PDB file of C-alpha atoms in Angstrom:
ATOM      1  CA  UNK A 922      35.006 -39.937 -13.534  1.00 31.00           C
ATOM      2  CA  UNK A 923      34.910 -43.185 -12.169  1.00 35.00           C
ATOM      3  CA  UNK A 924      32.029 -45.389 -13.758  1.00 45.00           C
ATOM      4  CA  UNK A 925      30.573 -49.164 -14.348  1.00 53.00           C
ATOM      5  CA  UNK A 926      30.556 -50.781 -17.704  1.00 49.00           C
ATOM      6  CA  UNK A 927      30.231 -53.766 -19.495  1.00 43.00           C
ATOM      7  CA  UNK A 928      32.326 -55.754 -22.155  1.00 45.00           C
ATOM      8  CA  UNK A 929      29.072 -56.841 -24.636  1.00 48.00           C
ATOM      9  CA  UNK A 930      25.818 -54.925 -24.987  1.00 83.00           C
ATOM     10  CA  UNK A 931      24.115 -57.802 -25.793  1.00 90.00           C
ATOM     11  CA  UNK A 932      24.133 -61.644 -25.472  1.00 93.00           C
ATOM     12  CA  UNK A 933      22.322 -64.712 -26.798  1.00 95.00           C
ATOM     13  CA  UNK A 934      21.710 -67.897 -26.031  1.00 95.00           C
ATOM     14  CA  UNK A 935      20.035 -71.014 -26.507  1.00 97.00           C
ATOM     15  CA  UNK A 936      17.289 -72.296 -23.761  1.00 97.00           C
ATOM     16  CA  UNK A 937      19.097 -74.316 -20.946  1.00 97.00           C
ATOM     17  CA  UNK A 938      22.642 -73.129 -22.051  1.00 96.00           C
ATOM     18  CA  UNK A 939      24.770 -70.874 -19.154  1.00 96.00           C
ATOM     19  CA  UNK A 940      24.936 -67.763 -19.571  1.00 96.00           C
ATOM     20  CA  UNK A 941      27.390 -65.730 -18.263  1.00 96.00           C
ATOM     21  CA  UNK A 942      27.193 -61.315 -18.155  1.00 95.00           C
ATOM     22  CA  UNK A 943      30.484 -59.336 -17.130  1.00 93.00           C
ATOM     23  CA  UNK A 944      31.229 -56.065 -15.388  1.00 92.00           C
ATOM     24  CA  UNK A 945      34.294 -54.197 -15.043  1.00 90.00           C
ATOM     25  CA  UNK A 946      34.849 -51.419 -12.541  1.00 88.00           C
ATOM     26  CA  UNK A 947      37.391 -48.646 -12.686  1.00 78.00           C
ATOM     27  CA  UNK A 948      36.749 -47.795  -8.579  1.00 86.00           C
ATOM     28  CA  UNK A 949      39.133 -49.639  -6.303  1.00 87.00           C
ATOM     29  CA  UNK A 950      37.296 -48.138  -3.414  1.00 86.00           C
ATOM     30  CA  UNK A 951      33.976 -49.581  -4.035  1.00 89.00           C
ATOM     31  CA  UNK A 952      32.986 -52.162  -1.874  1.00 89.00           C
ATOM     32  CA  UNK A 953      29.591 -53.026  -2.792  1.00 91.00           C
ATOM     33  CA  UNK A 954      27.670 -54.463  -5.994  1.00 93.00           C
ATOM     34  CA  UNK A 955      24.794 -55.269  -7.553  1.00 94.00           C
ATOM     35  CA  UNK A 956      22.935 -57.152 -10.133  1.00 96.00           C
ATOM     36  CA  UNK A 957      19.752 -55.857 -11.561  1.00 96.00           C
ATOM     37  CA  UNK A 958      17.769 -57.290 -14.216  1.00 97.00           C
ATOM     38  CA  UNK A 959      15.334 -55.455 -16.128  1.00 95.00           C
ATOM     39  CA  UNK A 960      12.335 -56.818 -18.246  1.00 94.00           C
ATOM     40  CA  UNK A 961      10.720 -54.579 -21.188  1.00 91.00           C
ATOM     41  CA  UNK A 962       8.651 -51.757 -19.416  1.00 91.00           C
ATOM     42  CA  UNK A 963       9.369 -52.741 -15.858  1.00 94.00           C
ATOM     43  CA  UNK A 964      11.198 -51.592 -12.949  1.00 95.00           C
ATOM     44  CA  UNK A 965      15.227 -53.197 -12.507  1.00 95.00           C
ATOM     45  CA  UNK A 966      14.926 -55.622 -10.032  1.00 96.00           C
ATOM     46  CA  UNK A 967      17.403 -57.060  -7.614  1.00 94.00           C
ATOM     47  CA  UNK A 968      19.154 -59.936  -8.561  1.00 96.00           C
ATOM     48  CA  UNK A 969      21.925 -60.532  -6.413  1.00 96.00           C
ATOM     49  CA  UNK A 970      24.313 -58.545  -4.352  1.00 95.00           C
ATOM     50  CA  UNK A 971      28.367 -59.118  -3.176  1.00 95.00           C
ATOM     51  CA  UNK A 972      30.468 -57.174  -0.796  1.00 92.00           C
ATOM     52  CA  UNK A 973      34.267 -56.750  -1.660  1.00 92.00           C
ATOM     53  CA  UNK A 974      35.125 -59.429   1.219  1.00 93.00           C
ATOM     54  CA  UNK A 975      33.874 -61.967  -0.799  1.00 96.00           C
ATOM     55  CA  UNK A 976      34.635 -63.189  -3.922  1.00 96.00           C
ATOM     56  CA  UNK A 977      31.575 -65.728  -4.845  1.00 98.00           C
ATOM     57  CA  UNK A 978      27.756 -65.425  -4.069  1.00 97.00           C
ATOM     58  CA  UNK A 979      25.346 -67.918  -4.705  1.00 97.00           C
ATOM     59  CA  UNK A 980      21.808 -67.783  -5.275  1.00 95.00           C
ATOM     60  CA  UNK A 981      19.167 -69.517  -6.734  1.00 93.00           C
ATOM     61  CA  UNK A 982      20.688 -70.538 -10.388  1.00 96.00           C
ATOM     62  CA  UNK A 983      22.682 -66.994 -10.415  1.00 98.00           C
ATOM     63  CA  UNK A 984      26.320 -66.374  -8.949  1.00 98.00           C
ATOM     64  CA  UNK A 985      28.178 -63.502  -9.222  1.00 98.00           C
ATOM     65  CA  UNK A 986      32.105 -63.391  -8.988  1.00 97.00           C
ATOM     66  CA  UNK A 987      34.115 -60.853  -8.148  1.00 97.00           C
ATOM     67  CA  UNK A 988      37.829 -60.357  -8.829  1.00 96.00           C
ATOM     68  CA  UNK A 989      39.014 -57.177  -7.202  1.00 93.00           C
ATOM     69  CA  UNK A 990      42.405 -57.725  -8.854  1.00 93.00           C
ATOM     70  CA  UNK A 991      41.386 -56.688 -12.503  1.00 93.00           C
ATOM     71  CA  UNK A 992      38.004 -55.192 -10.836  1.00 92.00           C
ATOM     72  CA  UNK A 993      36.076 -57.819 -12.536  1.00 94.00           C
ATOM     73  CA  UNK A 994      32.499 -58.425 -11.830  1.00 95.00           C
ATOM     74  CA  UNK A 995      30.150 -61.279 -13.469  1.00 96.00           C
ATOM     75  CA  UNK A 996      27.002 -62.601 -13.270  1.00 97.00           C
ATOM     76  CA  UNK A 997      26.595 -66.916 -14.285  1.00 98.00           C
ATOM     77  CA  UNK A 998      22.901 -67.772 -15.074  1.00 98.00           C
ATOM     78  CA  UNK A 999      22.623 -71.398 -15.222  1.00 97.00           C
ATOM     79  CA  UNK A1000      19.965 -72.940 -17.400  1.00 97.00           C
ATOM     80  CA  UNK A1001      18.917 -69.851 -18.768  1.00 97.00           C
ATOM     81  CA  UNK A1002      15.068 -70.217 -20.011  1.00 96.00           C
ATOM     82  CA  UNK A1003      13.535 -67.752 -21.746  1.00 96.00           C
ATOM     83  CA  UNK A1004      12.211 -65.801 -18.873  1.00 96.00           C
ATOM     84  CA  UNK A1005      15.452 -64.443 -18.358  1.00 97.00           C
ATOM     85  CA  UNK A1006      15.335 -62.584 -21.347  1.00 97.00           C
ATOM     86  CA  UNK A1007      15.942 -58.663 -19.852  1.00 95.00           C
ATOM     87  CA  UNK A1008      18.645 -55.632 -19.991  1.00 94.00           C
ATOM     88  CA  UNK A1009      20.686 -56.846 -17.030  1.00 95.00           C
ATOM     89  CA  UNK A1010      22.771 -54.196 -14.927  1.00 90.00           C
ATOM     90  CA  UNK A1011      25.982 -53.955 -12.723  1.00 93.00           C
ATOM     91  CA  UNK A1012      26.203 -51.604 -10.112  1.00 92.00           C
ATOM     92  CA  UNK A1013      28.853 -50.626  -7.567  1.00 91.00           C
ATOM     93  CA  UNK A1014      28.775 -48.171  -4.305  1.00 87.00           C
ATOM     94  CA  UNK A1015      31.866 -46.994  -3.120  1.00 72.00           C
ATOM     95  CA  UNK A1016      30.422 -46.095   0.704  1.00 65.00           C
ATOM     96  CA  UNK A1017      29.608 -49.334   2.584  1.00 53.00           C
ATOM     97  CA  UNK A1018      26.174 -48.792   2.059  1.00 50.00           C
ATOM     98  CA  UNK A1019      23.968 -47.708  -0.854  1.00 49.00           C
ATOM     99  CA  UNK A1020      23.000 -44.164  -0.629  1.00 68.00           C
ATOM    100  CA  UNK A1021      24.772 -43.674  -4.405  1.00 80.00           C
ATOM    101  CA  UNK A1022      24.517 -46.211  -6.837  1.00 87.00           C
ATOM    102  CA  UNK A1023      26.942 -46.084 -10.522  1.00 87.00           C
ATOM    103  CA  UNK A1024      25.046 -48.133 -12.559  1.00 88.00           C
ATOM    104  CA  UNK A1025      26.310 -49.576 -16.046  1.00 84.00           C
ATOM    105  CA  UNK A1026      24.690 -49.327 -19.307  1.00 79.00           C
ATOM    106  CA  UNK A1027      23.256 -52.805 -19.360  1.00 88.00           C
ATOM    107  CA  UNK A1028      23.717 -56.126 -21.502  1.00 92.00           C
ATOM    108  CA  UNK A1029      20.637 -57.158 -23.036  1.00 93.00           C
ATOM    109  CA  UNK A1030      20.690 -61.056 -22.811  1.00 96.00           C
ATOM    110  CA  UNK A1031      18.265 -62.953 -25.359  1.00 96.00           C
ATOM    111  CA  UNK A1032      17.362 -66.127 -24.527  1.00 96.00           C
ATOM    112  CA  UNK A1033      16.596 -68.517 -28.234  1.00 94.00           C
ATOM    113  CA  UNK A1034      14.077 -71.469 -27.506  1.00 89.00           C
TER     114      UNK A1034
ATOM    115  CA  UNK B 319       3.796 -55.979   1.185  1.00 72.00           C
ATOM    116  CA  UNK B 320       3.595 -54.022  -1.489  1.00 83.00           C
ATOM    117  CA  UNK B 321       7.142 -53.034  -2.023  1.00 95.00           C
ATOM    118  CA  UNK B 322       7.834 -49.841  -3.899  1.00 97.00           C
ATOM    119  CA  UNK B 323       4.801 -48.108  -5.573  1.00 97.00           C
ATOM    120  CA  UNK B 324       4.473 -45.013  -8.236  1.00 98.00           C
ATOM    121  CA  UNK B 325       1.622 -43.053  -9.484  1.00 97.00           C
ATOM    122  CA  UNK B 326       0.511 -42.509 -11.907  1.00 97.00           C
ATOM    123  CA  UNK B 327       2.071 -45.224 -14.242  1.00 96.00           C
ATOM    124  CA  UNK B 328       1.652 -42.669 -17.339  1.00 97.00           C
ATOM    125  CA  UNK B 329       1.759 -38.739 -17.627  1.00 97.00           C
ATOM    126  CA  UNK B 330       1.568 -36.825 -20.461  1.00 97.00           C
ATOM    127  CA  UNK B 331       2.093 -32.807 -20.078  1.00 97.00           C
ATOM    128  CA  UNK B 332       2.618 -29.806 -22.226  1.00 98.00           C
ATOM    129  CA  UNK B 333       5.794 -27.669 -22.412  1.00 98.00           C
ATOM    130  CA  UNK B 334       5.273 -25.448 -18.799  1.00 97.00           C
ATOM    131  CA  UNK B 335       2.987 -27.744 -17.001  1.00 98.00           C
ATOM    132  CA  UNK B 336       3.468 -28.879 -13.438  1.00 97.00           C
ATOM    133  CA  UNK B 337       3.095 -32.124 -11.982  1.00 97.00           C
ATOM    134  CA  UNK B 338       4.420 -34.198  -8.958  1.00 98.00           C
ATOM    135  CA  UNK B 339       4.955 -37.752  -9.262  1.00 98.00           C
ATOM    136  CA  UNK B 340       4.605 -39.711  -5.840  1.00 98.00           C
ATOM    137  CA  UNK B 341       6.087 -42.774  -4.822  1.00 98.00           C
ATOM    138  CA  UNK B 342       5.612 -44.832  -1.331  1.00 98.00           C
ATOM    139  CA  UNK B 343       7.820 -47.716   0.210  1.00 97.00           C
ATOM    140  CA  UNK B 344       6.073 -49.972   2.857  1.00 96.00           C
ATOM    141  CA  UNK B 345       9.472 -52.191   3.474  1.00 95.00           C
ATOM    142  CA  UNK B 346      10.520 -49.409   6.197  1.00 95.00           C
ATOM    143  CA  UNK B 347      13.548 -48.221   4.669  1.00 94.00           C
ATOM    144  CA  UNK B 348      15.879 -45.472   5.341  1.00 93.00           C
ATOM    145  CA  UNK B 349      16.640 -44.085   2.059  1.00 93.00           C
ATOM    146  CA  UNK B 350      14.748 -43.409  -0.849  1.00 96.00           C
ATOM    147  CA  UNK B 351      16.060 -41.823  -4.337  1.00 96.00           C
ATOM    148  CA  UNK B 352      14.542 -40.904  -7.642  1.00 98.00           C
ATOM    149  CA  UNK B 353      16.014 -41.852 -11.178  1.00 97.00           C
ATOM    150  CA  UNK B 354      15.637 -40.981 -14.428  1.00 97.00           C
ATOM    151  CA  UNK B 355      16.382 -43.156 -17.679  1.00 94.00           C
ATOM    152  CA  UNK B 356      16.891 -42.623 -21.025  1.00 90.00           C
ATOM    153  CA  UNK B 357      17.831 -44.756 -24.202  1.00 80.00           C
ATOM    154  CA  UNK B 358      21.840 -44.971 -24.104  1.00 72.00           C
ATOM    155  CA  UNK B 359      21.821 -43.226 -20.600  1.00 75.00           C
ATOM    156  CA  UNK B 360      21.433 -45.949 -17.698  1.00 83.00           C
ATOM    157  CA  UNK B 361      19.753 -44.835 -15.018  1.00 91.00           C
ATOM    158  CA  UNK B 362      20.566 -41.464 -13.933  1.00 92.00           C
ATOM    159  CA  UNK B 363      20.135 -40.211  -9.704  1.00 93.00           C
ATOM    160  CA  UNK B 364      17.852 -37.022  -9.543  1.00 96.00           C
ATOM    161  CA  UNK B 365      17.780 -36.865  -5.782  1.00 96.00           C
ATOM    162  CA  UNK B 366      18.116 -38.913  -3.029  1.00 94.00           C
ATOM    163  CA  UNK B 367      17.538 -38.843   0.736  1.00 95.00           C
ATOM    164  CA  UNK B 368      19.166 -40.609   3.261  1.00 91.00           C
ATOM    165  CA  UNK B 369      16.634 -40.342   5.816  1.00 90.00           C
ATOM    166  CA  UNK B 370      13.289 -38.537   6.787  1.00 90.00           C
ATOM    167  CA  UNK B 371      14.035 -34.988   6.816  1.00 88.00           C
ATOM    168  CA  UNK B 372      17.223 -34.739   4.598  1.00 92.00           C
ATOM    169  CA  UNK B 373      17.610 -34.643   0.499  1.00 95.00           C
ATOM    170  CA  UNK B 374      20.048 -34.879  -1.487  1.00 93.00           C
ATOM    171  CA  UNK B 375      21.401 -33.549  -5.252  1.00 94.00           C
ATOM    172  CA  UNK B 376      22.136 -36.562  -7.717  1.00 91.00           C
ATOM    173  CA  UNK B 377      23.756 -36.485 -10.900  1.00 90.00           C
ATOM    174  CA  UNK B 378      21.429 -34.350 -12.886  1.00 95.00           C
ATOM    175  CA  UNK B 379      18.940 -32.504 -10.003  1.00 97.00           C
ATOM    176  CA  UNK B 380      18.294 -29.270 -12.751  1.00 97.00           C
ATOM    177  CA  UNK B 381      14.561 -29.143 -13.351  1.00 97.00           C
ATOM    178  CA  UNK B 382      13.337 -31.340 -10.117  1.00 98.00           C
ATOM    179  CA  UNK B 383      12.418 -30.546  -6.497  1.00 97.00           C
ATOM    180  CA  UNK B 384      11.705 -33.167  -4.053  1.00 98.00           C
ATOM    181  CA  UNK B 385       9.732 -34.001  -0.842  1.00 97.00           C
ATOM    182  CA  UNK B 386      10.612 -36.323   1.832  1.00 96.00           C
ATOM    183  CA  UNK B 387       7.083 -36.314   3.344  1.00 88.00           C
ATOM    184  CA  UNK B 388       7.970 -38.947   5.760  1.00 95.00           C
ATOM    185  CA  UNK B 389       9.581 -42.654   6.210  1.00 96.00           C
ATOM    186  CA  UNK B 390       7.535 -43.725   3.664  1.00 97.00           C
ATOM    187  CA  UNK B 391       6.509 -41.195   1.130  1.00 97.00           C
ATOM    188  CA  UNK B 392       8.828 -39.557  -0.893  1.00 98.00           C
ATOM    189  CA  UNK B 393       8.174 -37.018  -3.937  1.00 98.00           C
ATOM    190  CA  UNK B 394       9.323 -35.661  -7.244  1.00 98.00           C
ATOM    191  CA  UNK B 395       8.172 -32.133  -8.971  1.00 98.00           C
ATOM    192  CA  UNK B 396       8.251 -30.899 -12.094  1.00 97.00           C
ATOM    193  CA  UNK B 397       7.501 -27.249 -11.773  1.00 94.00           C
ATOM    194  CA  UNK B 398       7.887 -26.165 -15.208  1.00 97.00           C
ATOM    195  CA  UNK B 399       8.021 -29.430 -17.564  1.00 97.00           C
ATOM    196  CA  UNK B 400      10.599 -29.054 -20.457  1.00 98.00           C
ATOM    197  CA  UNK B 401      10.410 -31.730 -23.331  1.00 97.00           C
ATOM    198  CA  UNK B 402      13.875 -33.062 -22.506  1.00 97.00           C
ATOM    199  CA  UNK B 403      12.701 -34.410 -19.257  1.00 98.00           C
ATOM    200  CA  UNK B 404      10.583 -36.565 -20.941  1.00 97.00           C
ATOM    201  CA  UNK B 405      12.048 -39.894 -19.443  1.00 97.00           C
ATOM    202  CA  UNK B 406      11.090 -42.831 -17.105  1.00 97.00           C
ATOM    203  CA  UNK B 407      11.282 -42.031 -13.927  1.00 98.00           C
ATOM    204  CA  UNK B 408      11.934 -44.814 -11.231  1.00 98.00           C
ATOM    205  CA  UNK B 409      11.736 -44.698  -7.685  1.00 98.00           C
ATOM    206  CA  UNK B 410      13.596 -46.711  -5.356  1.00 97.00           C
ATOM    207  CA  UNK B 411      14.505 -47.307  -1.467  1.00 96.00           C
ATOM    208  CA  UNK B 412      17.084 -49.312   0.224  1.00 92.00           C
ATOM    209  CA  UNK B 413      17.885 -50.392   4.060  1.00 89.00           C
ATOM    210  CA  UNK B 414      20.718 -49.001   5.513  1.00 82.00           C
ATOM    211  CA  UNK B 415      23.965 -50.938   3.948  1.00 77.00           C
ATOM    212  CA  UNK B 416      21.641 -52.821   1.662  1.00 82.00           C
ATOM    213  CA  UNK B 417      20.631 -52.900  -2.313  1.00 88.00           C
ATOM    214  CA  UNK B 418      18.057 -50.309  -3.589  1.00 92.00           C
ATOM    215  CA  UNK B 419      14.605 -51.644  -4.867  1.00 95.00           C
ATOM    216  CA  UNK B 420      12.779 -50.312  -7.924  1.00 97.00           C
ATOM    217  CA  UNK B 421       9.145 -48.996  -8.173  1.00 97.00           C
ATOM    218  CA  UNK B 422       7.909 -50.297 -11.491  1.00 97.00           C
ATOM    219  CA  UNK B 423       8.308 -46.918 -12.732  1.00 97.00           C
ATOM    220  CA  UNK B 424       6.262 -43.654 -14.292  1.00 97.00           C
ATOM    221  CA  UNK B 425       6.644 -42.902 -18.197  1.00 97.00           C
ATOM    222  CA  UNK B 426       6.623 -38.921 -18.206  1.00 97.00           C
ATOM    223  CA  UNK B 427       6.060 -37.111 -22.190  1.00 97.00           C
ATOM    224  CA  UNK B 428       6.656 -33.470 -22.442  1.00 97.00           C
ATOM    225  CA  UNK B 429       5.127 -31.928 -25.364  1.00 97.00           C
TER     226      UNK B 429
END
């Protein structure tokens, strides 16, 4: 079946280095995604999201990319700091909207003071 | 605005047991959906529903029954707890055509 996943299970980095989390897709028809970052016994929380007419989002130190050509989806932190230490998680929805959610595994990214 | 809520934040239950867990949105969304995750798993859709009145089987529904009390409420049961659905459960909700939010989640053990 068609499903998210993720090239590394975990990253590290030092304090104030970029950090940078990938996604690939294997649904052409999805038109949606989503960041989510989860912290050690918390809820995911929304990150970021991009729709498949666009292929760079911007927010506040995060931008995701999306390359629909190899399905390619990637999340840039810039100057990590330790408090974005968490599992961090693609998702896609293949329906406009987001009534079903594929979520990936998650990358754990580890931030090193 | 309190965003997404759960109770109770911990459950423990023997083998058999019955519980509901609730959740409540206050953002006025549409949609509202209940997840499960497990180590190695992601999170996993139990049900979902699109709108007051409807629900909706997820990936793995076996085991669950669900309420859609009204916009904002929206319920899981357990009518006879097994010890493989012990398991975080998260609630979430989502406009329509937007991203879901998370509840900060309910950590269920079956014994």
């Amino acid at each position: 079946g068609e499903s998210v996943g993720l090239h590394l299970p975990t990253l590290s980095v030092q304090e104030g280095d970029n950090s940078i989390i990938n996604c690939a897709y294997s649904n052409s028809a999805s038109d949606y995604f989503i960041w989510y970052k989860q912290e050690s016994g918390k809820g995911p929380q929304f990150i970021i999201d991009i729709r498949s007419n666009m292929d760079k989002r911007q927010g506040q130190r995060v931008t995701v990319l999306l390359n629909k050509t190899v399905k390619h989806l990637s999340l840039q932190i810039a100057a990590t700091q330790p408090g974005d230490s968490a599992v961090y998680f693609c998702a896609e929805n293949i329906q406009g909207g987001s009534e079903k959610l594929v979520f990936g595994k998650g990358t754990k990214l580890t931030v090193n003071p | 605005n309190a965003g997404v809520t759960q109770t109770p934040k911990f459950q423990v239950l023997k083998t058999g047991q019955s519980m509901t867990l609730q959740c409540a949105q206050d953002m006025n969304h549409n949609s509202m959906y209940w997840y499960r995750q497990d180590p190695g798993m992601g999170l996993r859709l139990i049900y979902y529903s699109a709108s007051e009145g409807t629900t909706d089987k997820g990936e793995v529904p076996n085991g669950y029954n669900v309420s859609r009390l009204n916009k904002r409420e929206f319920s899981l049961r357990l009518e006879s707890a097994a010890p493989s659905q012990t398991s975080v459960y998260f609630c979430a909700s989502s406009p329509r055509g937007g991203g879901q939010y998370f509840g900060p989640g309910t950590r269920l053990t079956v014994t």
